[in-house]
PDB file of C-alpha atoms in Angstrom:
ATOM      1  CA  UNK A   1      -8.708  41.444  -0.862  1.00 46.00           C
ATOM      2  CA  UNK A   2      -7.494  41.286  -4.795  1.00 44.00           C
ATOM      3  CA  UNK A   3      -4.347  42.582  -3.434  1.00 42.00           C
ATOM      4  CA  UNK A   4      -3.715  39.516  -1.219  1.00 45.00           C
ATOM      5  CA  UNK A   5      -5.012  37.388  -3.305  1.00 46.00           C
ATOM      6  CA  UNK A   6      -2.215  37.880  -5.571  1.00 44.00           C
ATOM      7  CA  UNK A   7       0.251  38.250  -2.821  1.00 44.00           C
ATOM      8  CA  UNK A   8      -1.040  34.774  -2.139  1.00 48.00           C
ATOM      9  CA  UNK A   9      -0.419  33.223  -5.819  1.00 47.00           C
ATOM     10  CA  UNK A  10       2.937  34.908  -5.867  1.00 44.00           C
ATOM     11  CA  UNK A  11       4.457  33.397  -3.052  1.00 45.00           C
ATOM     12  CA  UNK A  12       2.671  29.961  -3.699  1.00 45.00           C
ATOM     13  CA  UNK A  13       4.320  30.471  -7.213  1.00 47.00           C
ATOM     14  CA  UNK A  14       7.917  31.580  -6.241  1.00 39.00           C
ATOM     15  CA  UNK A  15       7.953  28.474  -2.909  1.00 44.00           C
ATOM     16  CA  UNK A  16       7.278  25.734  -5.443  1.00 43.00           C
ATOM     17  CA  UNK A  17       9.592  26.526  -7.493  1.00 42.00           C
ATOM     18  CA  UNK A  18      12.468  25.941  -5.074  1.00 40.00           C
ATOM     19  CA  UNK A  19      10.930  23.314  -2.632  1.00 62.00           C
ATOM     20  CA  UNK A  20       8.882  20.183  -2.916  1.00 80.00           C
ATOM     21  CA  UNK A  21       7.067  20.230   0.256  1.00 92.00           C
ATOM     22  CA  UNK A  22       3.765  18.732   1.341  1.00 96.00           C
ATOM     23  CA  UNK A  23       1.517  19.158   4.673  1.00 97.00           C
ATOM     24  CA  UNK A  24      -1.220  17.690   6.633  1.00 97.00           C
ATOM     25  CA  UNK A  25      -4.772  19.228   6.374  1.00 98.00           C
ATOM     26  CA  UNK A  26      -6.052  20.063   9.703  1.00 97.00           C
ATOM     27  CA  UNK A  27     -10.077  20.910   9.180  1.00 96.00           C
ATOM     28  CA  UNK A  28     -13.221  21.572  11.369  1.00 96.00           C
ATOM     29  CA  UNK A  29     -16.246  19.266  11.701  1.00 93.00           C
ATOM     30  CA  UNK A  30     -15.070  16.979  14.481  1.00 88.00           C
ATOM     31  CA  UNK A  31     -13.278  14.617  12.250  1.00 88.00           C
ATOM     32  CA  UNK A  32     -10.028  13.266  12.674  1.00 91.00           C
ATOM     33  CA  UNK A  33      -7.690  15.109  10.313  1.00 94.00           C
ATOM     34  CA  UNK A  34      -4.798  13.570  12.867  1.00 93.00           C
ATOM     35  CA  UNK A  35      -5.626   9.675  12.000  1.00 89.00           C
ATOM     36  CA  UNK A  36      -2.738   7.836  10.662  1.00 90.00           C
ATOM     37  CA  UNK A  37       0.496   9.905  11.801  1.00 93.00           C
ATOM     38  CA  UNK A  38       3.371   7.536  10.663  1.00 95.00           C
ATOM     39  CA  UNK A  39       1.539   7.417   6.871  1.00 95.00           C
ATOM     40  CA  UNK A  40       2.815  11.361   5.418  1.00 97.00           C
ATOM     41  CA  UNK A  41       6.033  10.470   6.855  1.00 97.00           C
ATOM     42  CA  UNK A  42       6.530   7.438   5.590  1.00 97.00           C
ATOM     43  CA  UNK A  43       5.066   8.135   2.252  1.00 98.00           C
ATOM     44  CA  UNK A  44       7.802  11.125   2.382  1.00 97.00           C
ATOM     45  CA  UNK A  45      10.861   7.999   3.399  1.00 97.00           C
ATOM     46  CA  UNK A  46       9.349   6.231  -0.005  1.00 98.00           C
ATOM     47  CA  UNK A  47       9.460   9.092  -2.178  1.00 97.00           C
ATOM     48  CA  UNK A  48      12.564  10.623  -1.546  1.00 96.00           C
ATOM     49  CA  UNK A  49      14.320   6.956  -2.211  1.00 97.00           C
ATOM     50  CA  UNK A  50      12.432   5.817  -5.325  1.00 97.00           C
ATOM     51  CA  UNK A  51      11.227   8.759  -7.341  1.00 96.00           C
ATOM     52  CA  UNK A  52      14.064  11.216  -6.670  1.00 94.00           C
ATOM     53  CA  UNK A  53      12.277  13.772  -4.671  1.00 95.00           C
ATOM     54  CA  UNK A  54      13.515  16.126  -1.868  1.00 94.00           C
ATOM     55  CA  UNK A  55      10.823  16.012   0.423  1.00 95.00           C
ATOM     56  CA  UNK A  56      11.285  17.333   4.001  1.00 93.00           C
ATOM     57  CA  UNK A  57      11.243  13.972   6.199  1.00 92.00           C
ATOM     58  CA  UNK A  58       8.287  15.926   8.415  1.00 91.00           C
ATOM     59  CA  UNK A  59       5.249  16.993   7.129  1.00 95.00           C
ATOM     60  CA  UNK A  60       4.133  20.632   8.616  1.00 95.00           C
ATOM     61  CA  UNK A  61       0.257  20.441   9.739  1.00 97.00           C
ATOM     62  CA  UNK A  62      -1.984  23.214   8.502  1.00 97.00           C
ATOM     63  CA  UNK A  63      -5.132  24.666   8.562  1.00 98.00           C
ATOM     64  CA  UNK A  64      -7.799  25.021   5.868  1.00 97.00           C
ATOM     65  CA  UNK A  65      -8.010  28.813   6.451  1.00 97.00           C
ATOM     66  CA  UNK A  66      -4.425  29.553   6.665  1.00 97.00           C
ATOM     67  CA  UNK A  67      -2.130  31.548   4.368  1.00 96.00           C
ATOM     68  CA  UNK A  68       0.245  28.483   5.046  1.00 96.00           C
ATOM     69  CA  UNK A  69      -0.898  26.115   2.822  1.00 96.00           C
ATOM     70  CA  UNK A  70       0.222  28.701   0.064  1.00 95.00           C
ATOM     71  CA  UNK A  71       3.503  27.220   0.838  1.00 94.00           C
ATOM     72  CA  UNK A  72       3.171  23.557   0.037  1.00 96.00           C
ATOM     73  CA  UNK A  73       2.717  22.058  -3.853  1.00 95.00           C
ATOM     74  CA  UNK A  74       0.476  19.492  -2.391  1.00 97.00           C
ATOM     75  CA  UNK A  75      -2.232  18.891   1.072  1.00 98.00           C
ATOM     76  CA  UNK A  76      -3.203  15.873   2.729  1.00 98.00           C
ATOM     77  CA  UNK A  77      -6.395  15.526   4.216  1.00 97.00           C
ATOM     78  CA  UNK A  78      -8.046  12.241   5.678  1.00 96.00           C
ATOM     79  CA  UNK A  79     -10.106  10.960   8.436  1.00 92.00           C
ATOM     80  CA  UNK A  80     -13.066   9.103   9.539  1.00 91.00           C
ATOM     81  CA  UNK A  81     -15.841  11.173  10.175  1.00 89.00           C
ATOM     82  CA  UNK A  82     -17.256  15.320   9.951  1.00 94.00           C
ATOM     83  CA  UNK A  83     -15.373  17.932   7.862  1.00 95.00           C
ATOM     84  CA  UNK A  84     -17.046  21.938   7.750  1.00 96.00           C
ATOM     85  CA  UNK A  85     -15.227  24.647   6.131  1.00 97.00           C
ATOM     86  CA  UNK A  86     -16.532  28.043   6.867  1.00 97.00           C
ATOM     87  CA  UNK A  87     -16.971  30.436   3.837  1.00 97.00           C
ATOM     88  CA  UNK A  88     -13.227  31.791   4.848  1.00 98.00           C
ATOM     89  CA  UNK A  89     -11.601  28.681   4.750  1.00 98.00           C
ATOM     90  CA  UNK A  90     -13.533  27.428   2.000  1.00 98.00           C
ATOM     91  CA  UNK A  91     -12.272  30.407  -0.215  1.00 98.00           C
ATOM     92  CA  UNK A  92      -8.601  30.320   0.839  1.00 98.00           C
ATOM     93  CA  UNK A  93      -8.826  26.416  -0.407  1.00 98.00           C
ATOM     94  CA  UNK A  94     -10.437  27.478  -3.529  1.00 98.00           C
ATOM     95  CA  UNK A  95      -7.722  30.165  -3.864  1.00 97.00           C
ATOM     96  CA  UNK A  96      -4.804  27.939  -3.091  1.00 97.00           C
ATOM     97  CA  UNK A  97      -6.181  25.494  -5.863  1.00 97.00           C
ATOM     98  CA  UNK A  98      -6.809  27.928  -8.532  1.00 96.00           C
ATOM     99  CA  UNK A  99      -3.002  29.323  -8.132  1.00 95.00           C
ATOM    100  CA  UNK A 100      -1.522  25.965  -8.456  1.00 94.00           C
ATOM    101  CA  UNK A 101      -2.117  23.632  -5.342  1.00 96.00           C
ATOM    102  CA  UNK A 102      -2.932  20.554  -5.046  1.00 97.00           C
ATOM    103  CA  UNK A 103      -5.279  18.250  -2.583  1.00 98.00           C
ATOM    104  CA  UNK A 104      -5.438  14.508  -1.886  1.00 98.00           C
ATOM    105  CA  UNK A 105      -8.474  13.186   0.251  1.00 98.00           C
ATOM    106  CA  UNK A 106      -8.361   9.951   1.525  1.00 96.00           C
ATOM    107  CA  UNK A 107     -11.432   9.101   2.744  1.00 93.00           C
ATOM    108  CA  UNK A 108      -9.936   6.717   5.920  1.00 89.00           C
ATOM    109  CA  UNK A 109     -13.859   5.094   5.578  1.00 86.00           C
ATOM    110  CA  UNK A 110     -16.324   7.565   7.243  1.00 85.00           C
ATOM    111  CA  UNK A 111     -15.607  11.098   5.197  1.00 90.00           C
ATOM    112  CA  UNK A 112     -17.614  10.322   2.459  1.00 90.00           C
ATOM    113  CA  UNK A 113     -21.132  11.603   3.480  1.00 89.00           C
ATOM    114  CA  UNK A 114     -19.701  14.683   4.713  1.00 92.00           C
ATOM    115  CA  UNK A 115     -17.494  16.262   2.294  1.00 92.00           C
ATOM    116  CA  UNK A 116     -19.486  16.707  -0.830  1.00 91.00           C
ATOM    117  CA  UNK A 117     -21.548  20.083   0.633  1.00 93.00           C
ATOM    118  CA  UNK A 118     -17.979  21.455   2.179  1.00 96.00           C
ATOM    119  CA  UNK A 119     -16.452  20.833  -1.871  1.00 97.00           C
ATOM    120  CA  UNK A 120     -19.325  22.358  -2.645  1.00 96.00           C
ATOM    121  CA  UNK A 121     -18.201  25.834  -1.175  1.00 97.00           C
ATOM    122  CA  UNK A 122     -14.902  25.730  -2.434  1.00 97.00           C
ATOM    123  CA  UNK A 123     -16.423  24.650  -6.208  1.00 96.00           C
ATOM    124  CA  UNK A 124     -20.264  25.612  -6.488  1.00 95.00           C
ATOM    125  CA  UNK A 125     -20.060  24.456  -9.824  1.00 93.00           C
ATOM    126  CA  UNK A 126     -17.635  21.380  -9.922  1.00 92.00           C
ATOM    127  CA  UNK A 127     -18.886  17.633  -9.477  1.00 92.00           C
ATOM    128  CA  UNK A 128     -16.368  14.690  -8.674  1.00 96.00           C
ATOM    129  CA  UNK A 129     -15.700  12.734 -11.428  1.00 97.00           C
ATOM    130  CA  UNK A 130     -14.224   9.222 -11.470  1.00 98.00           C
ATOM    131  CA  UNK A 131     -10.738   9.130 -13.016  1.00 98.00           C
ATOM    132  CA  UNK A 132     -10.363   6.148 -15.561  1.00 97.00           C
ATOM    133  CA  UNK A 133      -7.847   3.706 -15.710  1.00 97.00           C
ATOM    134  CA  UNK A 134      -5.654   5.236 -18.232  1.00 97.00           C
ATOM    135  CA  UNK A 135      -5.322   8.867 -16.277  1.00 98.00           C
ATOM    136  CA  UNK A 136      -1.742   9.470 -16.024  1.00 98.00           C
ATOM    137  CA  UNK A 137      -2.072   9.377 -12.235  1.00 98.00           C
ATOM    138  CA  UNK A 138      -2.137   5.686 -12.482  1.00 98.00           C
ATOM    139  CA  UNK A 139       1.419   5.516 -14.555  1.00 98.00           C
ATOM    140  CA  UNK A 140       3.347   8.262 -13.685  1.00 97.00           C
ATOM    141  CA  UNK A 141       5.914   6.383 -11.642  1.00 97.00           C
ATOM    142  CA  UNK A 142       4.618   3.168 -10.844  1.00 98.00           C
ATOM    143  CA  UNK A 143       1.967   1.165 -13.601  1.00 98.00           C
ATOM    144  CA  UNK A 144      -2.125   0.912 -12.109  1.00 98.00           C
ATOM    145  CA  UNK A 145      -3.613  -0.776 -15.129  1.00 97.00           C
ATOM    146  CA  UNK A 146      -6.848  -1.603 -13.189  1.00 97.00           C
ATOM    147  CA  UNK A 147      -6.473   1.885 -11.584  1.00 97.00           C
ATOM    148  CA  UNK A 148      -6.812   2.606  -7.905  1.00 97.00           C
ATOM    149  CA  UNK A 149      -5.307  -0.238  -5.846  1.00 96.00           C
ATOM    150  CA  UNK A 150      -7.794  -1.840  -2.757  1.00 94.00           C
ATOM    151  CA  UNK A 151      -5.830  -1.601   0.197  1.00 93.00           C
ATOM    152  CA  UNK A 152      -8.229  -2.215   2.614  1.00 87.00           C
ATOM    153  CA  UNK A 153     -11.368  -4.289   2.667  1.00 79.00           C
ATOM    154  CA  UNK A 154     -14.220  -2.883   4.709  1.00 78.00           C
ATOM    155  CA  UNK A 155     -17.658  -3.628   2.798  1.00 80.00           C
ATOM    156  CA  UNK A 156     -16.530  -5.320  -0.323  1.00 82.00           C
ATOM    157  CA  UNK A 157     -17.305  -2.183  -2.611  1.00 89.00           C
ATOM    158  CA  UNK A 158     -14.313  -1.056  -5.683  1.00 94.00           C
ATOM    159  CA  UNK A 159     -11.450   1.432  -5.200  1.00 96.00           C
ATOM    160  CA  UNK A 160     -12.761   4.604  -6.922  1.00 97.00           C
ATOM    161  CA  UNK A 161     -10.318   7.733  -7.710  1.00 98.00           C
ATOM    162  CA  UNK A 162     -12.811  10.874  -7.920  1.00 98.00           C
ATOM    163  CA  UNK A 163     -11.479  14.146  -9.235  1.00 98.00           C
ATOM    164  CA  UNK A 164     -12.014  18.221  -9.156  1.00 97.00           C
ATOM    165  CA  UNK A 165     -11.017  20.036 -12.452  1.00 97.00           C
ATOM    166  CA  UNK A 166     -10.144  23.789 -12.841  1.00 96.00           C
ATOM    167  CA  UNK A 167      -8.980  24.863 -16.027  1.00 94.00           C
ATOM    168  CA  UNK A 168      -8.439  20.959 -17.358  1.00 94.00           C
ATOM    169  CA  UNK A 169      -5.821  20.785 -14.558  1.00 96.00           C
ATOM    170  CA  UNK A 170      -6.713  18.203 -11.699  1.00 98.00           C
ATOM    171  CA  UNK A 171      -6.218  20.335  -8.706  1.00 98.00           C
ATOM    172  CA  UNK A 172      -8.163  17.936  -6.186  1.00 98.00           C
ATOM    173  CA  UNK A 173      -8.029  14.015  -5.679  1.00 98.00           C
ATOM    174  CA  UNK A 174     -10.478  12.196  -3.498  1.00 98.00           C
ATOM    175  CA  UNK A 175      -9.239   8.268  -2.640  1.00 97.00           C
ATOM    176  CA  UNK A 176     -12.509   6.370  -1.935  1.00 96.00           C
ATOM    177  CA  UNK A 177     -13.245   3.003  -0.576  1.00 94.00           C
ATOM    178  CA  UNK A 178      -9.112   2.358  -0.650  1.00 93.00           C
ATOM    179  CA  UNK A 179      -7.046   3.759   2.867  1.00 91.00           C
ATOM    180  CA  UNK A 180      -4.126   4.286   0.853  1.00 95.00           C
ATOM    181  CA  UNK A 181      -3.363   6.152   4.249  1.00 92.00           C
ATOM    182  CA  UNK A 182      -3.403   2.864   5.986  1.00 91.00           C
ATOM    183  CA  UNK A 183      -1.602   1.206   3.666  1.00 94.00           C
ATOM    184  CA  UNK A 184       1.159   3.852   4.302  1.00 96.00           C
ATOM    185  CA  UNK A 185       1.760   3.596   8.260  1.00 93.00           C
ATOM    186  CA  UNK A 186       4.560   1.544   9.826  1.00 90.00           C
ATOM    187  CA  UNK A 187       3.976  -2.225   9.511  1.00 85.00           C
ATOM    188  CA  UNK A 188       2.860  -2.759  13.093  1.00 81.00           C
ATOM    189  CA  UNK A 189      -0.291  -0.645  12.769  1.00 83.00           C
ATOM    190  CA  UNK A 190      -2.467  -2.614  10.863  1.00 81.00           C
ATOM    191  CA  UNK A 191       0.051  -5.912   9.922  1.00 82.00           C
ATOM    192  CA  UNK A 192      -0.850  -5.417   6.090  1.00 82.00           C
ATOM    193  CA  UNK A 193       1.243  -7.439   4.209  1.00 90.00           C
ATOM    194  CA  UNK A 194       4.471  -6.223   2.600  1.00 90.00           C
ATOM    195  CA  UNK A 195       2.877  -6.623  -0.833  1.00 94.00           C
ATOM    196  CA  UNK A 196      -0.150  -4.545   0.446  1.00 94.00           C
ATOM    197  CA  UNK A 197       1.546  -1.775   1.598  1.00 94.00           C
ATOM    198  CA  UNK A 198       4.299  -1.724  -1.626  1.00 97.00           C
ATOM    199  CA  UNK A 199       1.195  -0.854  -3.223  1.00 97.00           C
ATOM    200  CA  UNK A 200       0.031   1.608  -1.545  1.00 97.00           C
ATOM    201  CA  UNK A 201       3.169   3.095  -1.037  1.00 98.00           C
ATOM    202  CA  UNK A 202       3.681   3.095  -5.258  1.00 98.00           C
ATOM    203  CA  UNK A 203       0.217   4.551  -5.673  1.00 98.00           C
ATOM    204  CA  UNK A 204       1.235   7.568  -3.107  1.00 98.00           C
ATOM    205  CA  UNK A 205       4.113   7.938  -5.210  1.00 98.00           C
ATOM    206  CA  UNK A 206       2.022   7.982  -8.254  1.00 98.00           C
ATOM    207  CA  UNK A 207       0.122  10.888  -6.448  1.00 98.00           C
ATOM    208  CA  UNK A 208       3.342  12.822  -5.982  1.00 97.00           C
ATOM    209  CA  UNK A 209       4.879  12.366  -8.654  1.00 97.00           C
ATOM    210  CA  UNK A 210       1.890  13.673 -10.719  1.00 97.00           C
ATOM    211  CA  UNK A 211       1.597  16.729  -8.724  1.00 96.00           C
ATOM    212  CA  UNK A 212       4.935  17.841  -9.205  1.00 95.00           C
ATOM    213  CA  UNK A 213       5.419  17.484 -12.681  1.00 93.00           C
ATOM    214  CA  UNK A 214       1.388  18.991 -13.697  1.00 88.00           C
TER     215      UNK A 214
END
């Protein structure tokens, strides 16, 4: 198992250096890991014409227990309802983190009350903790003074940006009370206004942009 393991952190290690790719999170539970397919894509279009990256126009999917996700600097994972990782998957995310990986949540409003026993497995020991204003998350390409931008309103409550720690890196981001996702799909899918979805789109960048360079 050791022996994988580092077969696992040296091919993580030797991908990133040469690609900048990101994938979708496909999980168990019953949840919709699928829910907003234009947003990764999109996000990707935004990226690769404003912050100079070289992001493959297509996001691969992936699953939680795969050796795949080795392969990508940073995971998407969203949805509206269950998530469950079994004790396999929830050490090959654990793994993945601890060797350099990276993993946004967007809680698409529903997630919440599920995820924080399956984090749980992949960090006993780690709580979510809010990210302030001045995190470099919030400035690293586009300026967040206030922090994380509301995108969508649902039940009046604040944007909060939660994060997982390991070894004073941030290897985990959880988007709550926002749908940056939604803010992120074509136009026609929820007729947010352009100024809305600039946002969001900068704030995804932000989110990149960080991952990359930490």
């Amino acid at each position: 198992m050791q022996r994988v393991f580092i077969l696992l952190i040296f091919s993580f290690s030797f991908l990133t250096v040469f690609a900048q790719e990101i994938a979708l999170l496909k999980y168990k539970g019953g949840g919709d890991w699928y829910a907003n397919p234009t947003s990764l894509p999109n996000l990707v279009t935004f990226c690769n014409a404003n912050i100079n990256t070289h992001i493959k126009p297509n996001p691969e999917t992936v699953e939680v227990g795969s050796p795949d996700i080795f392969q990508y600097a940073f995971l998407h994972m969203t949805g509206h309802g269950n998530v469950f990782f079994n004790e396999d998957e929830a050490e090959n995310l654990r793994n993945y983190l601890m060797s350099g990986g990276f993993l946004h949540i967007d809680d698409n409003y529903g997630m919440e009350p599920y995820l924080g026993k399956e984090l749980k497995k992949v960090f006993p020991d780690q709580e979510l903790i809010e990210l302030p204003a001045k995190h470099p998350i919030f400035s690293s390409a586009y300026k967040f003074p206030d922090g994380l931008p509301k995108i969508h309103e649902h039940n009046g409550k604040r944007p909060q940006a939660f994060g997982l720690f390991y070894k004073d890196r941030l290897v985990l981001l959880f988007t709550y009370e926002c749908d940056l996702g939604d803010g992120w799909e074509d136009e026609a899918v929820h007729n947010d206004p352009s100024e809305v979805r600039e946002k969001a789109l900068k704030m995804g960048a932000n989110i990149i942009k960080y991952v990359f360079e930490h």
